[in-house]
PDB file of C-alpha atoms in Angstrom:
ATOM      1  CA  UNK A 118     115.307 -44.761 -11.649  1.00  0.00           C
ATOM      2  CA  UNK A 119     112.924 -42.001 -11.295  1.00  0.00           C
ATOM      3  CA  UNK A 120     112.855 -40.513  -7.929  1.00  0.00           C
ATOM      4  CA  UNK A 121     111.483 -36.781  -9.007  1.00  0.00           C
ATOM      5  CA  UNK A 122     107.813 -37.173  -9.660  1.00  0.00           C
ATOM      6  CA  UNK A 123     105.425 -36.670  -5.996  1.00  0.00           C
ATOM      7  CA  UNK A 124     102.772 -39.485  -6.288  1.00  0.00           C
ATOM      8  CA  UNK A 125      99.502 -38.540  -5.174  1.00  0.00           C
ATOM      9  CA  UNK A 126      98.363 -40.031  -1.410  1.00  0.00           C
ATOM     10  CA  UNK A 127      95.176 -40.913  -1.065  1.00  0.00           C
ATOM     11  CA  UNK A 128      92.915 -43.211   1.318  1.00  0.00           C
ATOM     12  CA  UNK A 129      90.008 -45.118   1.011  1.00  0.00           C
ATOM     13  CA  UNK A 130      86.817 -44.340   3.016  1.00  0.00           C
ATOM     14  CA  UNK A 131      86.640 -48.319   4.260  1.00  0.00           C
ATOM     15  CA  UNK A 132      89.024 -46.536   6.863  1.00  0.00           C
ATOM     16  CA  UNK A 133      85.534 -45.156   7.968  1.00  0.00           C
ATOM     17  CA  UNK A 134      82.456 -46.831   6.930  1.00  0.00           C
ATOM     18  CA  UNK A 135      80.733 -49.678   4.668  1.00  0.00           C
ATOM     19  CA  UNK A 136      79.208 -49.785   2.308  1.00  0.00           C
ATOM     20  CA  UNK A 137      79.926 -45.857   1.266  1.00  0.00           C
ATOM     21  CA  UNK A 138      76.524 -44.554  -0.384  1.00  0.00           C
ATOM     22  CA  UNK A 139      75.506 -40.989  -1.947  1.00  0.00           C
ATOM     23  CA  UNK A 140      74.629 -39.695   1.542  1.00  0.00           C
ATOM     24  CA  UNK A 141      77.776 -40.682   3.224  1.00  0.00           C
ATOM     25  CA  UNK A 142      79.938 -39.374   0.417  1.00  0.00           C
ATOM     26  CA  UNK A 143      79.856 -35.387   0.216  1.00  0.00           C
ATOM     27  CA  UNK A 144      80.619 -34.764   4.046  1.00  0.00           C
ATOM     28  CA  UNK A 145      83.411 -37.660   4.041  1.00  0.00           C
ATOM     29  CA  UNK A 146      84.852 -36.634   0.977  1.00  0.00           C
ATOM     30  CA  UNK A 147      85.226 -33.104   2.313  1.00  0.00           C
ATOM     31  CA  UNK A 148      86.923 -33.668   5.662  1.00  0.00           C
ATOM     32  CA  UNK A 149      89.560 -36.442   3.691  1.00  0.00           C
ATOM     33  CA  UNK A 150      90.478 -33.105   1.601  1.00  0.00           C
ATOM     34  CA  UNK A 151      90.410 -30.883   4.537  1.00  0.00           C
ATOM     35  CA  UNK A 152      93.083 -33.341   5.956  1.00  0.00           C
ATOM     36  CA  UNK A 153      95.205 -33.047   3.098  1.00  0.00           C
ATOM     37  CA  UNK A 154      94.979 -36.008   0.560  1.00  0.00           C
ATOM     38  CA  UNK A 155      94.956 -35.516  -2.893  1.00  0.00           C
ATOM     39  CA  UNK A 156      93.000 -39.003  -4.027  1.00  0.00           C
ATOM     40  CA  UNK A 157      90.201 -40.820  -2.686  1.00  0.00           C
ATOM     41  CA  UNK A 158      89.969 -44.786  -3.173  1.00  0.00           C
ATOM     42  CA  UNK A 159      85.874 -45.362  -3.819  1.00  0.00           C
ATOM     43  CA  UNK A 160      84.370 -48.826  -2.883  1.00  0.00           C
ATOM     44  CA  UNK A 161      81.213 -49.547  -5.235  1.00  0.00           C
ATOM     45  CA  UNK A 162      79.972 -52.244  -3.072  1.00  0.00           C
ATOM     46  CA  UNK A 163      77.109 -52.746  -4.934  1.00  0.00           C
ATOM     47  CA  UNK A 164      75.625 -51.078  -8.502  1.00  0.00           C
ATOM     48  CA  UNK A 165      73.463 -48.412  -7.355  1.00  0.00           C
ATOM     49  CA  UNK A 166      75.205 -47.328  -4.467  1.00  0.00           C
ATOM     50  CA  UNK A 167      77.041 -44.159  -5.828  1.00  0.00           C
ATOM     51  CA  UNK A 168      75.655 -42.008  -8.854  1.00  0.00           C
ATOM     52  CA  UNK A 169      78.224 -40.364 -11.333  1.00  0.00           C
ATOM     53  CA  UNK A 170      76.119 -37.262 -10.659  1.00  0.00           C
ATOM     54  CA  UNK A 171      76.454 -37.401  -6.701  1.00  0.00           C
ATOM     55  CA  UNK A 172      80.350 -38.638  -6.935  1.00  0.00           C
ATOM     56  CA  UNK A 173      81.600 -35.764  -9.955  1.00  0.00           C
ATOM     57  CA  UNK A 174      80.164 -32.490  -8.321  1.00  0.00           C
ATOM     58  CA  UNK A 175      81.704 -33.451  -4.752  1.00  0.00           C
ATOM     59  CA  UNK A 176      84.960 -34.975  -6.580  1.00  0.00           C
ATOM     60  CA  UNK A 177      84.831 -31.154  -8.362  1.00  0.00           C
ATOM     61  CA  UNK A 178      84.365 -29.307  -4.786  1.00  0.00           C
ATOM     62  CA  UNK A 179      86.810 -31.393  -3.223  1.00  0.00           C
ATOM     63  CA  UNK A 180      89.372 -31.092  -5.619  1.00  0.00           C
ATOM     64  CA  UNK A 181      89.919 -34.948  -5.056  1.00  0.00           C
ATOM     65  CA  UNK A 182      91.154 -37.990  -7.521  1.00  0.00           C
ATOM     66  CA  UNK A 183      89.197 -40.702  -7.515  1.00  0.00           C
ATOM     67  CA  UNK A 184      90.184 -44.537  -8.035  1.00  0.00           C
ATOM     68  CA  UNK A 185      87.613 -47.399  -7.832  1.00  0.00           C
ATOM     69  CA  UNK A 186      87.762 -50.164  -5.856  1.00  0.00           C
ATOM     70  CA  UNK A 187      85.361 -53.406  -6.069  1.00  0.00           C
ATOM     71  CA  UNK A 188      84.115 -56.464  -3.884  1.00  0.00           C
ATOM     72  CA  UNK A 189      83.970 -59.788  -4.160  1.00  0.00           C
ATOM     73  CA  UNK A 190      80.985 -60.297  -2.039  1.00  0.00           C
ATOM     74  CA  UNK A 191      79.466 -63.879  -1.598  1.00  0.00           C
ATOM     75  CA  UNK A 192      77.772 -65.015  -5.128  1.00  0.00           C
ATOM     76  CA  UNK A 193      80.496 -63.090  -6.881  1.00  0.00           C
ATOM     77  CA  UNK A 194      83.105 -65.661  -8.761  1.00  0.00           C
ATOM     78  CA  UNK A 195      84.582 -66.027 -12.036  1.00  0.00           C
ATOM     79  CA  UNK A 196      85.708 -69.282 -11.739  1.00  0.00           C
ATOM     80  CA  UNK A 197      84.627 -72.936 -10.775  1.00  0.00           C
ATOM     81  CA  UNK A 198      81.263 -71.534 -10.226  1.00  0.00           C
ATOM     82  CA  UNK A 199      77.664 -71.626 -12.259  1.00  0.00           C
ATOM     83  CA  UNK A 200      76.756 -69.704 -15.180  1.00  0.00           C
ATOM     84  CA  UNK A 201      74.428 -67.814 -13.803  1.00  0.00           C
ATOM     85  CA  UNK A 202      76.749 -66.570 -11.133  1.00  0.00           C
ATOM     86  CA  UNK A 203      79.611 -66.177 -13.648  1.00  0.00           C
ATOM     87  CA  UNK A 204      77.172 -63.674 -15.367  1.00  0.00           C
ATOM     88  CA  UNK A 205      75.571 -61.727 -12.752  1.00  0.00           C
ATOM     89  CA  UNK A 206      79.625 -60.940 -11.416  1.00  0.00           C
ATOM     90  CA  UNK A 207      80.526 -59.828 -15.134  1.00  0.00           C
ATOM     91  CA  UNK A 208      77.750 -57.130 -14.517  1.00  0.00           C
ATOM     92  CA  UNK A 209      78.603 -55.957 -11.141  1.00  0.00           C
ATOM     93  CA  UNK A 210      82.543 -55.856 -12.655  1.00  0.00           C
ATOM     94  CA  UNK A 211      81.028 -54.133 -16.018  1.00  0.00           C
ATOM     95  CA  UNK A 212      79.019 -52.156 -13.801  1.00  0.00           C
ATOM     96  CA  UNK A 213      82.111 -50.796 -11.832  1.00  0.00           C
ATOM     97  CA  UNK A 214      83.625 -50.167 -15.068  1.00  0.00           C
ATOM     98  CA  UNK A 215      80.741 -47.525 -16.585  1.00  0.00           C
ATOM     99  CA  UNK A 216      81.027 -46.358 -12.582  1.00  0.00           C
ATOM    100  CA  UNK A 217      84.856 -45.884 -12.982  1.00  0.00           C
ATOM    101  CA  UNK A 218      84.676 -44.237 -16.513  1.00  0.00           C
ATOM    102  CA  UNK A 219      81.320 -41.558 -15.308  1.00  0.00           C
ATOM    103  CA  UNK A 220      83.752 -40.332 -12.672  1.00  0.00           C
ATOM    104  CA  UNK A 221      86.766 -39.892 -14.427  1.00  0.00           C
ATOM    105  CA  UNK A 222      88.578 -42.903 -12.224  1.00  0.00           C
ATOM    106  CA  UNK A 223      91.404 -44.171 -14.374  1.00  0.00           C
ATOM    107  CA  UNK A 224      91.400 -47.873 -12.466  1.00  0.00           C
ATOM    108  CA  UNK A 225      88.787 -50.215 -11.351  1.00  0.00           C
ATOM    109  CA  UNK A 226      90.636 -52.670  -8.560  1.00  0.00           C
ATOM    110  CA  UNK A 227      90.220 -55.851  -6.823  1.00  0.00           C
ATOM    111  CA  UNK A 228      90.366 -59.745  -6.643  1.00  0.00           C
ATOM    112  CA  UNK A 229      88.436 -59.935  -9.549  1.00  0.00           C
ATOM    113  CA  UNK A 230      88.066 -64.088  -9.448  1.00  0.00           C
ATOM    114  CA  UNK A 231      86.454 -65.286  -6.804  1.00  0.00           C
ATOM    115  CA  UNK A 232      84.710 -64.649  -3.805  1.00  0.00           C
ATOM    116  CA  UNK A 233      87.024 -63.068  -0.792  1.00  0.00           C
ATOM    117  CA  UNK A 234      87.119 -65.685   1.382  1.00  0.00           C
ATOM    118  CA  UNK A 235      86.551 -69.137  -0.803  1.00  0.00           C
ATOM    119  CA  UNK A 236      89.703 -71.501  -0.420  1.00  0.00           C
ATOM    120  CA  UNK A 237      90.035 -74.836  -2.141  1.00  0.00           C
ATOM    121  CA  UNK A 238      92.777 -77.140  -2.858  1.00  0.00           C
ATOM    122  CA  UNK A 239      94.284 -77.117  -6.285  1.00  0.00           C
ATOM    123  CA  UNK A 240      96.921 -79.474  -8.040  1.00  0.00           C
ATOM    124  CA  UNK A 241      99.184 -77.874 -10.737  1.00  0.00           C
ATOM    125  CA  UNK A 242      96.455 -78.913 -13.585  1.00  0.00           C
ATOM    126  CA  UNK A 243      93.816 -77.622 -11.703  1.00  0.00           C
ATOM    127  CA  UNK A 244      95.087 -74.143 -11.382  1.00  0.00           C
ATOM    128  CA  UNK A 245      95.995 -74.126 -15.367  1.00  0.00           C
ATOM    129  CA  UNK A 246      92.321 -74.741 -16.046  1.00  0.00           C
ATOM    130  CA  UNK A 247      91.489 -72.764 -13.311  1.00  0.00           C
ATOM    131  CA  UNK A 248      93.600 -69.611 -14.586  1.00  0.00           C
ATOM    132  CA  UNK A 249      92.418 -70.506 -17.512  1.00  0.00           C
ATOM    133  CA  UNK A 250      88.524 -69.982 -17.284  1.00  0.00           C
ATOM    134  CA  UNK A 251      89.379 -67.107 -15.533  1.00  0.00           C
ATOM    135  CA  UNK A 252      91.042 -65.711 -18.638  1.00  0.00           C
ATOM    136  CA  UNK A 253      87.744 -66.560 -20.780  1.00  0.00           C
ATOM    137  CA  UNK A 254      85.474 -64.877 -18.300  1.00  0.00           C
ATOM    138  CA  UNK A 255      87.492 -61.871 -17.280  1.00  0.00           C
ATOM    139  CA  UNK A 256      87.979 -60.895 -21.382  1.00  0.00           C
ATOM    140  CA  UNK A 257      84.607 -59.772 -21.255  1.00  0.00           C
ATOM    141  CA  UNK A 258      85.170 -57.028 -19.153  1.00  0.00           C
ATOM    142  CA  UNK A 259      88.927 -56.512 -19.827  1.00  0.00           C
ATOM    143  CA  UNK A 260      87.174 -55.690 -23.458  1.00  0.00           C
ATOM    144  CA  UNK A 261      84.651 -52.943 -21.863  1.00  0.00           C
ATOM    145  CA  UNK A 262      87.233 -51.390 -19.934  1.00  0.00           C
ATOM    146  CA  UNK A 263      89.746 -51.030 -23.129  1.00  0.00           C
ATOM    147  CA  UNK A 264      86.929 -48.981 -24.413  1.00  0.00           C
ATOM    148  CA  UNK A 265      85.367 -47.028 -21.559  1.00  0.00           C
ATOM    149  CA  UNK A 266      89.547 -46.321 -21.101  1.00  0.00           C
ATOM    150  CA  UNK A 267      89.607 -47.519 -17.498  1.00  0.00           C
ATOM    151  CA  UNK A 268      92.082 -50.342 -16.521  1.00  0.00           C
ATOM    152  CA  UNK A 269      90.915 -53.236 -14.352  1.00  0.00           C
ATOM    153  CA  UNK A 270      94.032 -54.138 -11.145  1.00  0.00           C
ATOM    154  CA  UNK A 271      93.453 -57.394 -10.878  1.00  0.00           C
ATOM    155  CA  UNK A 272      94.633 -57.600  -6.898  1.00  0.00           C
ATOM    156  CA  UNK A 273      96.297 -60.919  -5.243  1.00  0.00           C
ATOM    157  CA  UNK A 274      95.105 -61.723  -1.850  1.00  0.00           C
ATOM    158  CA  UNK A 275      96.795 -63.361   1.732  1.00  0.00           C
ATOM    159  CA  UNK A 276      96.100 -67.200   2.040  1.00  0.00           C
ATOM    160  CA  UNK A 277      93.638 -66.366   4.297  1.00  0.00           C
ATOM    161  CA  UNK A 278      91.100 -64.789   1.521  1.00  0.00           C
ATOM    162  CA  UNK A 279      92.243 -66.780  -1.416  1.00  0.00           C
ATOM    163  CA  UNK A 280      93.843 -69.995  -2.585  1.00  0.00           C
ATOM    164  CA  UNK A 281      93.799 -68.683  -6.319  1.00  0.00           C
ATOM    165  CA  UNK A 282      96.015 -65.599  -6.597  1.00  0.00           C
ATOM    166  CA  UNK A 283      98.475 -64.826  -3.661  1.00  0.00           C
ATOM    167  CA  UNK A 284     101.199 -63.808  -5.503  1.00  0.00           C
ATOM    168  CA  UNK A 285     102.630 -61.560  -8.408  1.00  0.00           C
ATOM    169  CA  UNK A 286     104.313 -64.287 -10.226  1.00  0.00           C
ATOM    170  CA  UNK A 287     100.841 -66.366 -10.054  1.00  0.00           C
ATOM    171  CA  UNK A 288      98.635 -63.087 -11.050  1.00  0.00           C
ATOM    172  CA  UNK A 289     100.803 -62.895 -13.900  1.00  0.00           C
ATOM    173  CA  UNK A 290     101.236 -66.388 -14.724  1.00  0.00           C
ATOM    174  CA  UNK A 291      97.191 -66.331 -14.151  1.00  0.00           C
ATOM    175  CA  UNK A 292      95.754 -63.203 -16.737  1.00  0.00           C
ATOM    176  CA  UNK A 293      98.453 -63.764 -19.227  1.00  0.00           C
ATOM    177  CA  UNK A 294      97.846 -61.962 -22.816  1.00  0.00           C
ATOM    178  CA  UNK A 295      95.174 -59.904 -20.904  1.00  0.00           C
ATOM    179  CA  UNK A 296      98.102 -57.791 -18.856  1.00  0.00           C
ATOM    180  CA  UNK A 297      98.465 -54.891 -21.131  1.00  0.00           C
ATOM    181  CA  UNK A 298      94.808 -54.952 -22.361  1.00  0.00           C
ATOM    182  CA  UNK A 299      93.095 -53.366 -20.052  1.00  0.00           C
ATOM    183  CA  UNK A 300      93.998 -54.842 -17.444  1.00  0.00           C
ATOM    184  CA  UNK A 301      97.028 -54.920 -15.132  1.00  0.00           C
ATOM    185  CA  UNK A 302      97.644 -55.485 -11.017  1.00  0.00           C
ATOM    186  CA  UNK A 303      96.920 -53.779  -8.062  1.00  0.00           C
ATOM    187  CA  UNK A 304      98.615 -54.198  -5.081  1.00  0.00           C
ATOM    188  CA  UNK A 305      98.296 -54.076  -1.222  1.00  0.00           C
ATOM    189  CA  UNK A 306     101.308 -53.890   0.717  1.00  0.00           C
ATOM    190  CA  UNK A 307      99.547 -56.045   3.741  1.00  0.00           C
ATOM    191  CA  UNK A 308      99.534 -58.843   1.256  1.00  0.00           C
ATOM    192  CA  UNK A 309     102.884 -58.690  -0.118  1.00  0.00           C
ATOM    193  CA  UNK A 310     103.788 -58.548   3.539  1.00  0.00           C
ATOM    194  CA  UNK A 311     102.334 -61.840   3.958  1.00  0.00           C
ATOM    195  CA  UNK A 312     102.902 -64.037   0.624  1.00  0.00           C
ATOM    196  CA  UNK A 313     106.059 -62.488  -1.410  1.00  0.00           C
ATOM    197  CA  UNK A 314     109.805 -62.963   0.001  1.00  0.00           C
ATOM    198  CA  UNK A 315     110.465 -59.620  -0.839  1.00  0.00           C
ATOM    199  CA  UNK A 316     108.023 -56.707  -1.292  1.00  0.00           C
ATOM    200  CA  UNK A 317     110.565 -54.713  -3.131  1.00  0.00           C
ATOM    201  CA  UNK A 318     111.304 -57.583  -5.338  1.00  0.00           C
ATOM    202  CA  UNK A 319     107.663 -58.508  -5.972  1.00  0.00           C
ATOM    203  CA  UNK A 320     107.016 -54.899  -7.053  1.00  0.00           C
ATOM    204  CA  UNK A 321     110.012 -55.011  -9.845  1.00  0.00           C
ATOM    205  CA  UNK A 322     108.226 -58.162 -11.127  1.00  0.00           C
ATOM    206  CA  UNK A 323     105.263 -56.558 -11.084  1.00  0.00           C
ATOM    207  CA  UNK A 324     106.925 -53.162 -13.759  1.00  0.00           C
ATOM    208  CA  UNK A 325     104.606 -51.596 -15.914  1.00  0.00           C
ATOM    209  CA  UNK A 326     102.128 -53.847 -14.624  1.00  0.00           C
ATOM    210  CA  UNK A 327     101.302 -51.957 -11.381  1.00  0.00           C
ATOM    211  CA  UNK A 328      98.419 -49.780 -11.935  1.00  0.00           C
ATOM    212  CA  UNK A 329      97.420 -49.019  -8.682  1.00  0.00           C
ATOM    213  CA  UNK A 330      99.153 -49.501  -5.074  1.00  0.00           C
ATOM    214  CA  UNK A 331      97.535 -50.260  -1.599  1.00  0.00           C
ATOM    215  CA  UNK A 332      99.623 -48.992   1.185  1.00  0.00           C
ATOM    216  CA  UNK A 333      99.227 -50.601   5.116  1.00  0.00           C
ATOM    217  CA  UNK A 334     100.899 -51.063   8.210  1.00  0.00           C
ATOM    218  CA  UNK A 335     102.098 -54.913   8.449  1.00  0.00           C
ATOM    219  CA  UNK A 336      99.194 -54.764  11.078  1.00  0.00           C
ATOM    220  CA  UNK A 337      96.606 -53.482   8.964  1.00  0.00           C
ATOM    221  CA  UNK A 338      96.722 -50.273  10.390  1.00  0.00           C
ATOM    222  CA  UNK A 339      98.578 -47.188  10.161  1.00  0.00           C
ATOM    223  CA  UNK A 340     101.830 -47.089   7.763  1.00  0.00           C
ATOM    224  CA  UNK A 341     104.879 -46.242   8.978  1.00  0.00           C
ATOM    225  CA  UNK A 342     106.880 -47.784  12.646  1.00  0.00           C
ATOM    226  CA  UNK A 343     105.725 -51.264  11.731  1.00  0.00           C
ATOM    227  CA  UNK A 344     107.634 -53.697  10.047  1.00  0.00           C
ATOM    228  CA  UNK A 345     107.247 -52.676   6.220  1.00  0.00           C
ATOM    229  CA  UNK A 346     110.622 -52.454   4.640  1.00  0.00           C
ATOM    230  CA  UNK A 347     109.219 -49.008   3.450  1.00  0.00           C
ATOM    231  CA  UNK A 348     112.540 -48.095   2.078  1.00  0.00           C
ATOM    232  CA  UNK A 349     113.085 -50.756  -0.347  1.00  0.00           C
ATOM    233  CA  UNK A 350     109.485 -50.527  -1.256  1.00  0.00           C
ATOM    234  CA  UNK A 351     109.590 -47.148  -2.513  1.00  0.00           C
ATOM    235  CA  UNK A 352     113.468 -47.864  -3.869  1.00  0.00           C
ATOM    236  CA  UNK A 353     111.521 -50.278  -5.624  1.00  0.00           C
ATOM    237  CA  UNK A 354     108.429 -47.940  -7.062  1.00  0.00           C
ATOM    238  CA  UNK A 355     111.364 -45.474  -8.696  1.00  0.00           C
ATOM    239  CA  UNK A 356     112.897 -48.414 -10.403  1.00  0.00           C
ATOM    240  CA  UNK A 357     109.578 -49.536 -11.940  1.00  0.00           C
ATOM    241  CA  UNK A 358     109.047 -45.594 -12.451  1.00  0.00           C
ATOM    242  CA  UNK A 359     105.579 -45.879 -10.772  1.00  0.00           C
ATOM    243  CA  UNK A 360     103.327 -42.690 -10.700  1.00  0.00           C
ATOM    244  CA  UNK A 361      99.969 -43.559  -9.459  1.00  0.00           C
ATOM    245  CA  UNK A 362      98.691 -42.983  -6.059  1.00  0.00           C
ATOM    246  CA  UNK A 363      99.829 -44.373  -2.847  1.00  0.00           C
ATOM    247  CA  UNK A 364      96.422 -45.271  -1.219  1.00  0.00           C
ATOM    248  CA  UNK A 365      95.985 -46.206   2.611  1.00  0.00           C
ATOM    249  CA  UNK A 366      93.197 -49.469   2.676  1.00  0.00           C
ATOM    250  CA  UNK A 367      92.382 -50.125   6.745  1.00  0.00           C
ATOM    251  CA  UNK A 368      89.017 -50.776   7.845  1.00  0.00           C
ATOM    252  CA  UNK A 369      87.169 -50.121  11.156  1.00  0.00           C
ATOM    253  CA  UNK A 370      86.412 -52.223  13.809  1.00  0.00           C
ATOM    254  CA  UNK A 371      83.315 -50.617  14.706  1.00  0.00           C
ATOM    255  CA  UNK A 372      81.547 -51.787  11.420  1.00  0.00           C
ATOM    256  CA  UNK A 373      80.165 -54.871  12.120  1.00  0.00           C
ATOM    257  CA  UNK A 374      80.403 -55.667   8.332  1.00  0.00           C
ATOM    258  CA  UNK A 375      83.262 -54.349   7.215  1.00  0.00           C
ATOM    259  CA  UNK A 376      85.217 -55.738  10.685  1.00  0.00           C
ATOM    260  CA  UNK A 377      83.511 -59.322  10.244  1.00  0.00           C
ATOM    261  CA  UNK A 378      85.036 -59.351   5.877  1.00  0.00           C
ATOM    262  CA  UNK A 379      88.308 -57.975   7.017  1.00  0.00           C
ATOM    263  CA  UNK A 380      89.085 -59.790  10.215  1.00  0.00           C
ATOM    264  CA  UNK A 381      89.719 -56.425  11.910  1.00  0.00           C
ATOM    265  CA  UNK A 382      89.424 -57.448  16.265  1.00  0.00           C
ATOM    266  CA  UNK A 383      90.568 -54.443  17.524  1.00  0.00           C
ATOM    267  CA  UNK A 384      91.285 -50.689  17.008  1.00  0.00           C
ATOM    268  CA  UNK A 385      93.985 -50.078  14.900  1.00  0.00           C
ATOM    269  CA  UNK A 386      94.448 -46.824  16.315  1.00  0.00           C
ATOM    270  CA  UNK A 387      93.486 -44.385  18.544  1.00  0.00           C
ATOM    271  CA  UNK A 388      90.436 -43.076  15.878  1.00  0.00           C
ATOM    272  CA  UNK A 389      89.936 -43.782  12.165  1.00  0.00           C
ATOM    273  CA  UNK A 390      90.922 -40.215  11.840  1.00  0.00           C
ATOM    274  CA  UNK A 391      94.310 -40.471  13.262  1.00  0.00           C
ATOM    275  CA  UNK A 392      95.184 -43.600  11.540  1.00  0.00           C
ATOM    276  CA  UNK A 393      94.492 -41.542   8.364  1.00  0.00           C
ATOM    277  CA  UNK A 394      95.952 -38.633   9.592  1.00  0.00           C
ATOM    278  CA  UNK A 395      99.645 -39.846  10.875  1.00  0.00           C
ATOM    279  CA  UNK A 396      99.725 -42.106   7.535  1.00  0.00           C
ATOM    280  CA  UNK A 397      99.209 -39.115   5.142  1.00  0.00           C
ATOM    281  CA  UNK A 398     102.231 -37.403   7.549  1.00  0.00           C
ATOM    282  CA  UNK A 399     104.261 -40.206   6.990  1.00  0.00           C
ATOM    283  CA  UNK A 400     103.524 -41.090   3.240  1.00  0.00           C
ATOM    284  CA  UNK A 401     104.234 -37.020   2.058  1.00  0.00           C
ATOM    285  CA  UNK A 402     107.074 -37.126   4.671  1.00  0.00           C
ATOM    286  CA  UNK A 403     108.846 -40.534   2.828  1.00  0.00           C
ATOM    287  CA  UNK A 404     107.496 -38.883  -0.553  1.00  0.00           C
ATOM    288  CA  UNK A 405     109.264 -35.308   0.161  1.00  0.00           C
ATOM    289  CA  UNK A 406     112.703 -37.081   1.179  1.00  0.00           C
ATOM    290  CA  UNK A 407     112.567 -39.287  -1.705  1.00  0.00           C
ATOM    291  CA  UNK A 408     112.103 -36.057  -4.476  1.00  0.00           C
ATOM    292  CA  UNK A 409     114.098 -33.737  -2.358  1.00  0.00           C
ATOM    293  CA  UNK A 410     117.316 -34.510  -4.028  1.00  0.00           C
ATOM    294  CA  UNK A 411     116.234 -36.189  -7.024  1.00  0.00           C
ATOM    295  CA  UNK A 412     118.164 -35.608 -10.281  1.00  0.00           C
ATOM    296  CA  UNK A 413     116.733 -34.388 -13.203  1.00  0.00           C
ATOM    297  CA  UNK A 414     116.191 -37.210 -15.913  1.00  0.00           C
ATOM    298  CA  UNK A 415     118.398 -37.140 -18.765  1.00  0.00           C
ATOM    299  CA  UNK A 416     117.590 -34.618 -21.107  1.00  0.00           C
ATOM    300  CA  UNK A 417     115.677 -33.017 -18.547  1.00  0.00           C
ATOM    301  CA  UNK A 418     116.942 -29.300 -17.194  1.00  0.00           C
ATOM    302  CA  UNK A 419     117.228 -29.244 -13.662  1.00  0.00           C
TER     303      UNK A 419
END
């Protein structure tokens, strides 16, 4: 167990506005560092949105990490779906990749399959081909991201989103030989919340696989005081020795866009602001208790 290394905390700017373009970013980006985080999770909605240029110098001012997140927009899909469209969401996900790699973003993330939101029924032969085809057309851009040295999180969704991926075990039953090659999973505690028995046990399946970690309220909103075993989870993340970021995903109600794709009804808190705000307090608060104490590794010197 490794309880002595302080993961980053970051938050993604869907806490504030969709899609996030070149004018939105330098003023947002400053007041998320001004609040304290040390990471920023970047949504490239679409190709074109965000320049490397635009995203480095403010990344450089800021002082920020950045991590790259993705969307599975209608027309998007991997799997059970035309050529054509097959193609055209290889080169928004190969796209995101050259994005990821210009900034200096270790991980591109997402439900890299199918469209957020498409649900069909499956029998057990029709996921194997399913996860199947989705291992042929995902290679492609597991192969780019080996050598721009970015690693695609391949993310499982609620029920609600998908009927393809919902949990660890089926993500990894799913991308087989590709875990390890760049690519590996991404995770959003609201999901786990929803699909997995356990969240702490779903993270030890997921090990060395976890590249990148989501963190929520069981709400959707702030973390911390809901019902998270929070915890577990993080007993969890030092048994797995996890290092990355711990990055806050809400959305805002008062984007009729963002609210519509996330089912967001209502205010999850009082502002956007404070939602970020009291989760950063709680996340370095957890993150401070869990180090304070922490013994040295062995071979380490205290």
């Amino acid at each position: 167990m490794d309880t002595g290394h302080v993961r980053p905390i970051g938050v993604n700017t869907w806490v504030w506005t969709s899609p996030l373009t070149d004018a939105d970013l330098p003023p947002l980006l400053r007041r998320i560092a001004v609040m304290g985080f040390d990471a920023v999770e970047l949504p490239l909605e679409n190709v074109g949105d965000l320049t490397v240029e635009v995203v480095r110098d403010v990344l450089a001012e800021t002082g920020l990490r950045a991590y790259v997140v993705g969307a599975m927009a209608p027309g998007r899909d991997l799997v059970d779906a035309p050529d054509a469209v097959v193609r055209t969401t290889q080169q928004y996900l190969l796209g995101c990749v050259a994005f990821a790699a210009g900034i200096g973003a270790p991980t591109v993330c997402g439900p890299f399959y199918a469209q957020t939101g498409r649900l069909w029924r499956m029998d057990d032969a029709e996921r194997t081909r399913a996860y199947a085809e989705l291992r042929r057309n995902l290679a492609l851009v597991a192969e780019a991201a080996v050598h721009a040295g970015v690693v695609l999180g391949i993310e499982p969704l609620n029920r609600y989103e998908t009927s393809l991926i919902n949990t660890v075990e089926q993500a990894i039953e799913a991308l087989g030989p590709l875990l390890g090659h760049g690519v590996g999973l991404a995770l959003d505690t609201y999901h786990l919340n929803i699909e997995e028995r356990s969240t702490p046990h779903a993270l030890r399946r997921a090990g060395d696989h976890l590249v990148h970690l989501q963190v929520c309220g069981s709400d959707r909103g702030t973390p911390g005081g809901d019902q998270t075993d929070w915890p577990g989870l993080f007993r969890a993340l030092d048994d797995i020795r996890y290092q990355g970021a711990l990055t806050i995903e809400s959305f805002t109600a008062h984007n009729a866009s963002i609210a519509t794709a996330a089912a967001i009804w209502r205010p999850l808190a009082e502002s956007q602001y404070l939602l970020a705000e009291n989760g950063l307090t709680f996340l370095r608060h957890a993150e401070a208790v869990r180090t304070r104490d922490a013994a040295p590794l062995r071979g380490e010197t205290p």
